[in-house]
mmCIF file of C-alpha atoms in Angstrom:
data_model
loop_
_atom_site.group_PDB
_atom_site.id
_atom_site.type_symbol
_atom_site.label_atom_id
_atom_site.label_comp_id
_atom_site.label_asym_id
_atom_site.label_seq_id
_atom_site.Cartn_x
_atom_site.Cartn_y
_atom_site.Cartn_z
ATOM 1 C CA UNK A 51 13.890 36.315 52.369
ATOM 2 C CA UNK A 52 11.665 36.779 54.894
ATOM 3 C CA UNK A 53 9.832 40.847 55.049
ATOM 4 C CA UNK A 54 6.494 40.016 56.327
ATOM 5 C CA UNK A 55 6.202 38.170 59.957
ATOM 6 C CA UNK A 56 2.908 36.591 58.657
ATOM 7 C CA UNK A 57 4.682 34.940 55.429
ATOM 8 C CA UNK A 58 7.625 33.434 54.517
ATOM 9 C CA UNK A 59 9.594 35.415 51.645
ATOM 10 C CA UNK A 60 10.164 32.128 49.639
ATOM 11 C CA UNK A 61 6.103 32.022 49.362
ATOM 12 C CA UNK A 62 3.711 33.485 47.265
ATOM 13 C CA UNK A 63 -0.521 32.671 47.196
ATOM 14 C CA UNK A 64 -2.272 34.404 43.961
ATOM 15 C CA UNK A 65 -5.479 34.035 43.639
ATOM 16 C CA UNK A 66 -7.234 32.530 40.333
ATOM 17 C CA UNK A 67 -9.958 34.589 39.118
ATOM 18 C CA UNK A 68 -13.084 33.149 36.876
ATOM 19 C CA UNK A 69 -11.867 35.653 34.429
ATOM 20 C CA UNK A 70 -8.495 34.285 32.925
ATOM 21 C CA UNK A 71 -8.806 33.064 29.941
ATOM 22 C CA UNK A 72 -5.360 34.155 28.398
ATOM 23 C CA UNK A 73 -1.973 34.215 30.210
ATOM 24 C CA UNK A 74 -1.852 38.126 30.744
ATOM 25 C CA UNK A 75 -2.613 38.100 34.410
ATOM 26 C CA UNK A 76 0.396 36.194 34.934
ATOM 27 C CA UNK A 77 2.558 36.967 32.229
ATOM 28 C CA UNK A 78 1.995 40.280 32.117
ATOM 29 C CA UNK A 79 1.204 42.302 28.796
ATOM 30 C CA UNK A 80 2.077 45.512 26.968
ATOM 31 C CA UNK A 81 0.267 48.939 27.802
ATOM 32 C CA UNK A 82 -0.129 51.602 25.225
ATOM 33 C CA UNK A 83 -2.148 53.771 27.799
ATOM 34 C CA UNK A 84 0.078 57.077 28.082
ATOM 35 C CA UNK A 85 3.301 55.196 26.040
ATOM 36 C CA UNK A 86 4.204 51.880 25.552
ATOM 37 C CA UNK A 87 5.311 50.157 29.082
ATOM 38 C CA UNK A 88 5.264 46.257 30.145
ATOM 39 C CA UNK A 89 3.268 45.224 32.803
ATOM 40 C CA UNK A 90 4.648 43.250 35.404
ATOM 41 C CA UNK A 91 2.971 40.580 37.809
ATOM 42 C CA UNK A 92 3.214 39.225 40.974
ATOM 43 C CA UNK A 93 4.318 35.832 39.394
ATOM 44 C CA UNK A 94 7.029 37.679 37.376
ATOM 45 C CA UNK A 95 8.305 39.215 40.864
ATOM 46 C CA UNK A 96 8.208 35.962 42.462
ATOM 47 C CA UNK A 97 10.525 34.474 39.334
ATOM 48 C CA UNK A 98 12.880 37.038 39.485
ATOM 49 C CA UNK A 99 13.345 36.749 43.170
ATOM 50 C CA UNK A 100 13.777 32.775 42.989
ATOM 51 C CA UNK A 101 16.415 33.591 40.409
ATOM 52 C CA UNK A 102 18.338 35.784 42.489
ATOM 53 C CA UNK A 103 18.560 32.834 45.251
ATOM 54 C CA UNK A 104 19.104 30.269 43.500
ATOM 55 C CA UNK A 105 19.702 27.553 46.680
ATOM 56 C CA UNK A 106 16.120 28.442 47.874
ATOM 57 C CA UNK A 107 12.923 26.316 46.485
ATOM 58 C CA UNK A 108 10.548 28.814 46.356
ATOM 59 C CA UNK A 109 7.092 27.723 46.539
ATOM 60 C CA UNK A 110 4.133 29.601 44.658
ATOM 61 C CA UNK A 111 0.558 28.531 45.156
ATOM 62 C CA UNK A 112 -2.408 29.489 42.500
ATOM 63 C CA UNK A 113 -5.302 29.517 44.991
ATOM 64 C CA UNK A 114 -8.599 28.065 43.585
ATOM 65 C CA UNK A 115 -6.549 27.045 40.131
ATOM 66 C CA UNK A 116 -9.540 25.626 38.363
ATOM 67 C CA UNK A 117 -12.050 28.431 38.552
ATOM 68 C CA UNK A 118 -10.676 29.508 35.194
ATOM 69 C CA UNK A 119 -9.338 26.666 32.700
ATOM 70 C CA UNK A 120 -5.840 26.100 33.669
ATOM 71 C CA UNK A 121 -4.510 25.530 30.055
ATOM 72 C CA UNK A 122 -5.335 28.484 29.028
ATOM 73 C CA UNK A 123 -3.935 31.058 31.426
ATOM 74 C CA UNK A 124 -0.810 28.288 31.999
ATOM 75 C CA UNK A 125 -0.410 27.785 28.604
ATOM 76 C CA UNK A 126 3.373 29.110 28.686
ATOM 77 C CA UNK A 127 4.287 27.579 31.947
ATOM 78 C CA UNK A 128 2.869 23.512 30.742
ATOM 79 C CA UNK A 129 4.575 23.923 27.869
ATOM 80 C CA UNK A 130 7.730 25.588 28.886
ATOM 81 C CA UNK A 131 8.253 23.461 31.614
ATOM 82 C CA UNK A 132 8.248 19.824 29.394
ATOM 83 C CA UNK A 133 11.455 21.745 28.017
ATOM 84 C CA UNK A 134 13.366 20.596 31.199
ATOM 85 C CA UNK A 135 16.877 19.122 30.756
ATOM 86 C CA UNK A 136 20.289 19.406 32.481
ATOM 87 C CA UNK A 137 22.180 22.660 30.490
ATOM 88 C CA UNK A 138 25.821 23.375 31.652
ATOM 89 C CA UNK A 139 25.470 20.764 34.682
ATOM 90 C CA UNK A 140 22.169 22.874 35.699
ATOM 91 C CA UNK A 141 18.898 22.280 34.887
ATOM 92 C CA UNK A 142 17.197 24.882 32.737
ATOM 93 C CA UNK A 143 14.628 25.646 31.107
ATOM 94 C CA UNK A 144 13.967 27.385 27.402
ATOM 95 C CA UNK A 145 12.040 31.013 27.863
ATOM 96 C CA UNK A 146 9.077 31.469 29.364
ATOM 97 C CA UNK A 147 9.937 35.568 28.435
ATOM 98 C CA UNK A 148 11.976 35.582 25.313
ATOM 99 C CA UNK A 149 13.709 38.765 23.895
ATOM 100 C CA UNK A 150 12.665 37.698 20.366
ATOM 101 C CA UNK A 151 9.062 38.397 21.212
ATOM 102 C CA UNK A 152 9.188 42.025 21.901
ATOM 103 C CA UNK A 153 8.843 44.405 18.884
ATOM 104 C CA UNK A 154 10.135 46.912 20.752
ATOM 105 C CA UNK A 155 13.539 45.666 22.191
ATOM 106 C CA UNK A 156 13.741 48.598 24.979
ATOM 107 C CA UNK A 157 10.039 47.168 26.666
ATOM 108 C CA UNK A 158 12.449 43.825 27.456
ATOM 109 C CA UNK A 159 15.175 46.185 28.975
ATOM 110 C CA UNK A 160 12.888 47.709 30.683
ATOM 111 C CA UNK A 161 10.939 44.502 32.367
ATOM 112 C CA UNK A 162 14.393 43.239 33.341
ATOM 113 C CA UNK A 163 14.962 46.552 35.237
ATOM 114 C CA UNK A 164 11.378 46.601 37.062
ATOM 115 C CA UNK A 165 12.175 43.020 37.748
ATOM 116 C CA UNK A 166 15.598 43.934 38.984
ATOM 117 C CA UNK A 167 17.332 41.167 36.864
ATOM 118 C CA UNK A 168 20.585 41.625 35.280
ATOM 119 C CA UNK A 169 20.624 42.281 31.443
ATOM 120 C CA UNK A 170 23.936 40.305 30.526
ATOM 121 C CA UNK A 171 22.631 37.554 32.711
ATOM 122 C CA UNK A 172 19.086 37.416 30.952
ATOM 123 C CA UNK A 173 19.888 38.914 27.775
ATOM 124 C CA UNK A 174 17.820 36.696 25.694
ATOM 125 C CA UNK A 175 15.316 35.416 27.791
ATOM 126 C CA UNK A 176 13.875 34.848 31.427
ATOM 127 C CA UNK A 177 13.479 30.597 31.618
ATOM 128 C CA UNK A 178 11.740 28.890 34.728
ATOM 129 C CA UNK A 179 14.078 28.386 37.740
ATOM 130 C CA UNK A 180 14.836 25.007 38.681
ATOM 131 C CA UNK A 181 14.097 25.556 42.326
ATOM 132 C CA UNK A 182 10.497 27.049 41.626
ATOM 133 C CA UNK A 183 7.549 24.992 42.751
ATOM 134 C CA UNK A 184 4.031 25.446 41.621
ATOM 135 C CA UNK A 185 1.481 23.989 43.802
ATOM 136 C CA UNK A 186 -2.385 25.093 43.349
ATOM 137 C CA UNK A 187 -5.683 24.291 45.649
ATOM 138 C CA UNK A 188 -8.727 23.195 44.057
ATOM 139 C CA UNK A 189 -12.201 22.202 44.763
ATOM 140 C CA UNK A 190 -14.094 19.823 42.455
ATOM 141 C CA UNK A 191 -17.780 20.542 42.196
ATOM 142 C CA UNK A 192 -20.680 21.917 39.296
ATOM 143 C CA UNK A 193 -18.410 25.775 39.161
ATOM 144 C CA UNK A 194 -15.162 24.746 38.440
ATOM 145 C CA UNK A 195 -13.438 23.187 35.941
ATOM 146 C CA UNK A 196 -11.889 19.917 35.623
ATOM 147 C CA UNK A 197 -8.278 19.200 34.505
ATOM 148 C CA UNK A 198 -7.609 17.682 30.968
ATOM 149 C CA UNK A 199 -4.665 15.080 30.567
ATOM 150 C CA UNK A 200 -2.300 17.404 29.561
ATOM 151 C CA UNK A 201 -2.809 19.496 33.294
ATOM 152 C CA UNK A 202 -3.050 16.100 34.743
ATOM 153 C CA UNK A 203 0.152 14.630 33.163
ATOM 154 C CA UNK A 204 2.360 17.389 34.692
ATOM 155 C CA UNK A 205 1.044 17.668 38.038
ATOM 156 C CA UNK A 206 0.995 15.181 41.160
ATOM 157 C CA UNK A 207 -2.396 15.235 42.195
ATOM 158 C CA UNK A 208 -3.192 15.409 46.546
ATOM 159 C CA UNK A 209 -6.789 14.675 47.403
ATOM 160 C CA UNK A 210 -6.982 16.273 51.403
ATOM 161 C CA UNK A 211 -10.463 15.144 52.533
ATOM 162 C CA UNK A 212 -9.869 14.406 56.329
ATOM 163 C CA UNK A 213 -11.438 17.289 58.203
ATOM 164 C CA UNK A 214 -10.104 18.073 62.365
ATOM 165 C CA UNK A 215 -12.954 20.297 63.495
ATOM 166 C CA UNK A 216 -10.652 20.416 66.509
ATOM 167 C CA UNK A 217 -7.961 21.896 65.023
ATOM 168 C CA UNK A 218 -7.202 25.393 64.476
ATOM 169 C CA UNK A 219 -8.378 26.695 67.209
ATOM 170 C CA UNK A 220 -5.597 28.249 69.367
ATOM 171 C CA UNK A 221 -4.696 31.770 68.790
ATOM 172 C CA UNK A 222 -1.528 31.415 70.351
ATOM 173 C CA UNK A 223 -0.034 29.543 67.556
ATOM 174 C CA UNK A 224 1.687 31.087 65.046
ATOM 175 C CA UNK A 225 0.163 30.186 61.892
ATOM 176 C CA UNK A 226 3.883 30.010 60.101
ATOM 177 C CA UNK A 227 6.581 28.218 62.525
ATOM 178 C CA UNK A 228 9.963 28.399 61.455
ATOM 179 C CA UNK A 229 12.623 25.131 62.588
ATOM 180 C CA UNK A 230 15.960 26.082 63.452
ATOM 181 C CA UNK A 231 17.009 23.424 61.227
ATOM 182 C CA UNK A 232 15.794 23.920 57.497
ATOM 183 C CA UNK A 233 15.353 20.939 55.300
ATOM 184 C CA UNK A 234 18.094 21.075 52.977
ATOM 185 C CA UNK A 235 17.049 22.164 49.360
ATOM 186 C CA UNK A 236 18.440 18.953 47.910
ATOM 187 C CA UNK A 237 14.973 17.010 49.468
ATOM 188 C CA UNK A 238 13.159 19.611 47.910
ATOM 189 C CA UNK A 239 14.488 20.527 44.261
ATOM 190 C CA UNK A 240 15.135 17.147 42.428
ATOM 191 C CA UNK A 241 18.131 16.938 40.375
ATOM 192 C CA UNK A 242 16.567 14.660 37.719
ATOM 193 C CA UNK A 243 14.887 15.183 34.596
ATOM 194 C CA UNK A 244 14.383 12.021 32.793
ATOM 195 C CA UNK A 245 14.058 8.361 33.820
ATOM 196 C CA UNK A 246 17.074 7.201 31.388
ATOM 197 C CA UNK A 247 19.081 9.200 34.608
ATOM 198 C CA UNK A 248 17.708 6.699 37.367
ATOM 199 C CA UNK A 249 17.069 3.572 35.841
ATOM 200 C CA UNK A 250 20.904 2.452 36.099
ATOM 201 C CA UNK A 251 20.953 3.854 39.246
ATOM 202 C CA UNK A 252 19.080 1.319 41.385
ATOM 203 C CA UNK A 253 18.000 -2.257 41.132
ATOM 204 C CA UNK A 254 14.331 -2.109 41.640
ATOM 205 C CA UNK A 255 14.150 0.368 38.751
ATOM 206 C CA UNK A 256 13.148 -3.208 36.412
ATOM 207 C CA UNK A 257 10.152 -3.723 38.650
ATOM 208 C CA UNK A 258 8.696 -0.529 38.148
ATOM 209 C CA UNK A 259 8.916 -0.696 34.622
ATOM 210 C CA UNK A 260 7.176 -3.425 34.801
ATOM 211 C CA UNK A 261 4.702 -2.277 36.933
ATOM 212 C CA UNK A 262 3.424 0.505 34.664
ATOM 213 C CA UNK A 263 3.558 -2.494 31.127
ATOM 214 C CA UNK A 264 1.440 -4.235 33.677
ATOM 215 C CA UNK A 265 -0.874 -0.958 34.345
ATOM 216 C CA UNK A 266 -0.720 -0.496 30.272
ATOM 217 C CA UNK A 267 -1.449 -3.844 29.533
ATOM 218 C CA UNK A 268 -4.949 -3.118 31.575
ATOM 219 C CA UNK A 269 -5.790 0.098 29.881
ATOM 220 C CA UNK A 270 -5.766 -1.000 26.711
ATOM 221 C CA UNK A 271 -8.432 -0.047 24.401
ATOM 222 C CA UNK A 272 -8.902 3.548 27.418
ATOM 223 C CA UNK A 273 -7.875 6.581 26.847
ATOM 224 C CA UNK A 274 -6.499 6.289 29.868
ATOM 225 C CA UNK A 275 -3.043 4.576 29.525
ATOM 226 C CA UNK A 276 -0.088 6.157 30.152
ATOM 227 C CA UNK A 277 3.234 7.504 28.317
ATOM 228 C CA UNK A 278 6.653 8.231 28.697
ATOM 229 C CA UNK A 279 6.269 11.071 30.968
ATOM 230 C CA UNK A 280 4.563 9.537 33.637
ATOM 231 C CA UNK A 281 6.811 6.274 33.160
ATOM 232 C CA UNK A 282 9.629 8.949 33.687
ATOM 233 C CA UNK A 283 8.122 10.767 36.917
ATOM 234 C CA UNK A 284 7.657 6.656 37.970
ATOM 235 C CA UNK A 285 11.591 6.280 38.251
ATOM 236 C CA UNK A 286 12.274 9.133 39.483
ATOM 237 C CA UNK A 287 9.769 9.058 42.564
ATOM 238 C CA UNK A 288 10.877 5.385 43.407
ATOM 239 C CA UNK A 289 14.383 6.138 42.949
ATOM 240 C CA UNK A 290 14.342 9.249 45.649
ATOM 241 C CA UNK A 291 12.063 6.514 47.674
ATOM 242 C CA UNK A 292 15.366 4.074 46.955
ATOM 243 C CA UNK A 293 17.397 6.269 48.744
ATOM 244 C CA UNK A 294 14.755 6.908 51.894
ATOM 245 C CA UNK A 295 13.171 3.694 52.493
ATOM 246 C CA UNK A 296 12.416 3.002 55.792
ATOM 247 C CA UNK A 297 10.849 -1.186 55.620
ATOM 248 C CA UNK A 298 10.952 -3.574 53.132
ATOM 249 C CA UNK A 299 8.023 -2.138 51.926
ATOM 250 C CA UNK A 300 8.774 0.884 50.516
ATOM 251 C CA UNK A 301 8.760 0.039 46.942
ATOM 252 C CA UNK A 302 5.079 -1.308 47.526
ATOM 253 C CA UNK A 303 4.300 2.002 48.817
ATOM 254 C CA UNK A 304 6.086 4.031 46.459
ATOM 255 C CA UNK A 305 3.960 2.450 43.822
ATOM 256 C CA UNK A 306 1.073 3.006 45.688
ATOM 257 C CA UNK A 307 1.324 6.453 46.018
ATOM 258 C CA UNK A 308 2.488 7.027 42.556
ATOM 259 C CA UNK A 309 -0.444 5.615 41.357
ATOM 260 C CA UNK A 310 -3.003 7.722 43.024
ATOM 261 C CA UNK A 311 -1.201 10.637 41.893
ATOM 262 C CA UNK A 312 -0.571 10.066 38.412
ATOM 263 C CA UNK A 313 -2.931 6.983 37.321
ATOM 264 C CA UNK A 314 -6.208 6.846 39.324
ATOM 265 C CA UNK A 315 -6.695 11.326 38.957
ATOM 266 C CA UNK A 316 -6.728 10.213 35.149
ATOM 267 C CA UNK A 317 -9.296 7.822 35.076
ATOM 268 C CA UNK A 318 -12.772 10.080 34.685
ATOM 269 C CA UNK A 319 -16.654 9.013 33.985
ATOM 270 C CA UNK A 320 -19.243 7.600 34.387
ATOM 271 C CA UNK A 321 -19.869 3.646 35.584
ATOM 272 C CA UNK A 322 -19.920 2.411 31.628
ATOM 273 C CA UNK A 323 -16.643 3.738 31.197
ATOM 274 C CA UNK A 324 -14.543 3.740 34.286
ATOM 275 C CA UNK A 325 -16.252 0.608 36.286
ATOM 276 C CA UNK A 326 -14.319 -1.955 34.185
ATOM 277 C CA UNK A 327 -11.184 -0.198 34.467
ATOM 278 C CA UNK A 328 -11.030 0.347 38.189
ATOM 279 C CA UNK A 329 -11.615 -3.435 39.029
ATOM 280 C CA UNK A 330 -9.048 -4.441 35.991
ATOM 281 C CA UNK A 331 -6.552 -2.615 37.724
ATOM 282 C CA UNK A 332 -7.201 -4.665 41.129
ATOM 283 C CA UNK A 333 -5.304 -6.933 39.435
ATOM 284 C CA UNK A 334 -1.907 -5.380 38.873
#
């Protein structure tokens, strides 16, 4: 997969531009200049590459992803990712690009040819491969767009505020290093899409649900209450934590991590709106 010595073949960085107010820069579009043609994008090419190497995790990074409204340029992905479910013992989604959406079906055939995808295998459309992991970098300031709860509910949020000013000064070190033994794909690509698939697989699942019920009790009357999507992600995350527990506090640590990633990121506003909410959450 590695063709560029400075970048792994299963990694792609796409800079987001402030004028992205629809999905054409990612999903492509039909051009009628000098005849009809479907213009492909690096996003589609990366998805096609992931489909050709389904046992390898593919990491797509949207750089400065909130320079434009995520809900607009990433609308199709945000909707389609919610259709993930087990199909024929594999996790699949609805089509992110459907042949039926093309008035001229020959343009769809041309798209598959440009992406080097088999027309028999993708005869009706292209779905999101299970080995695709989308990440993004953001800076939160007055020049960027905030995230809606629609986006936050589908994401894991990591704050990275620690800075080491002594790091990265040694030019002799390669930015990309490749270990002799790679992390197994199963440790990166999940097997589950709903909490129902794991709730009976670890004894502490009831504690997880009880914790979320207490959270929602404290969030009653606010717009920050959680629902089924967040519950399922808590259960799946804690299930994997139960398989990799390193100490007796593994469940507390897992719940703390998920609360930071999925709950606190949803709570925004001035002190009158959030002050009592944050103080109440300390009781959970």
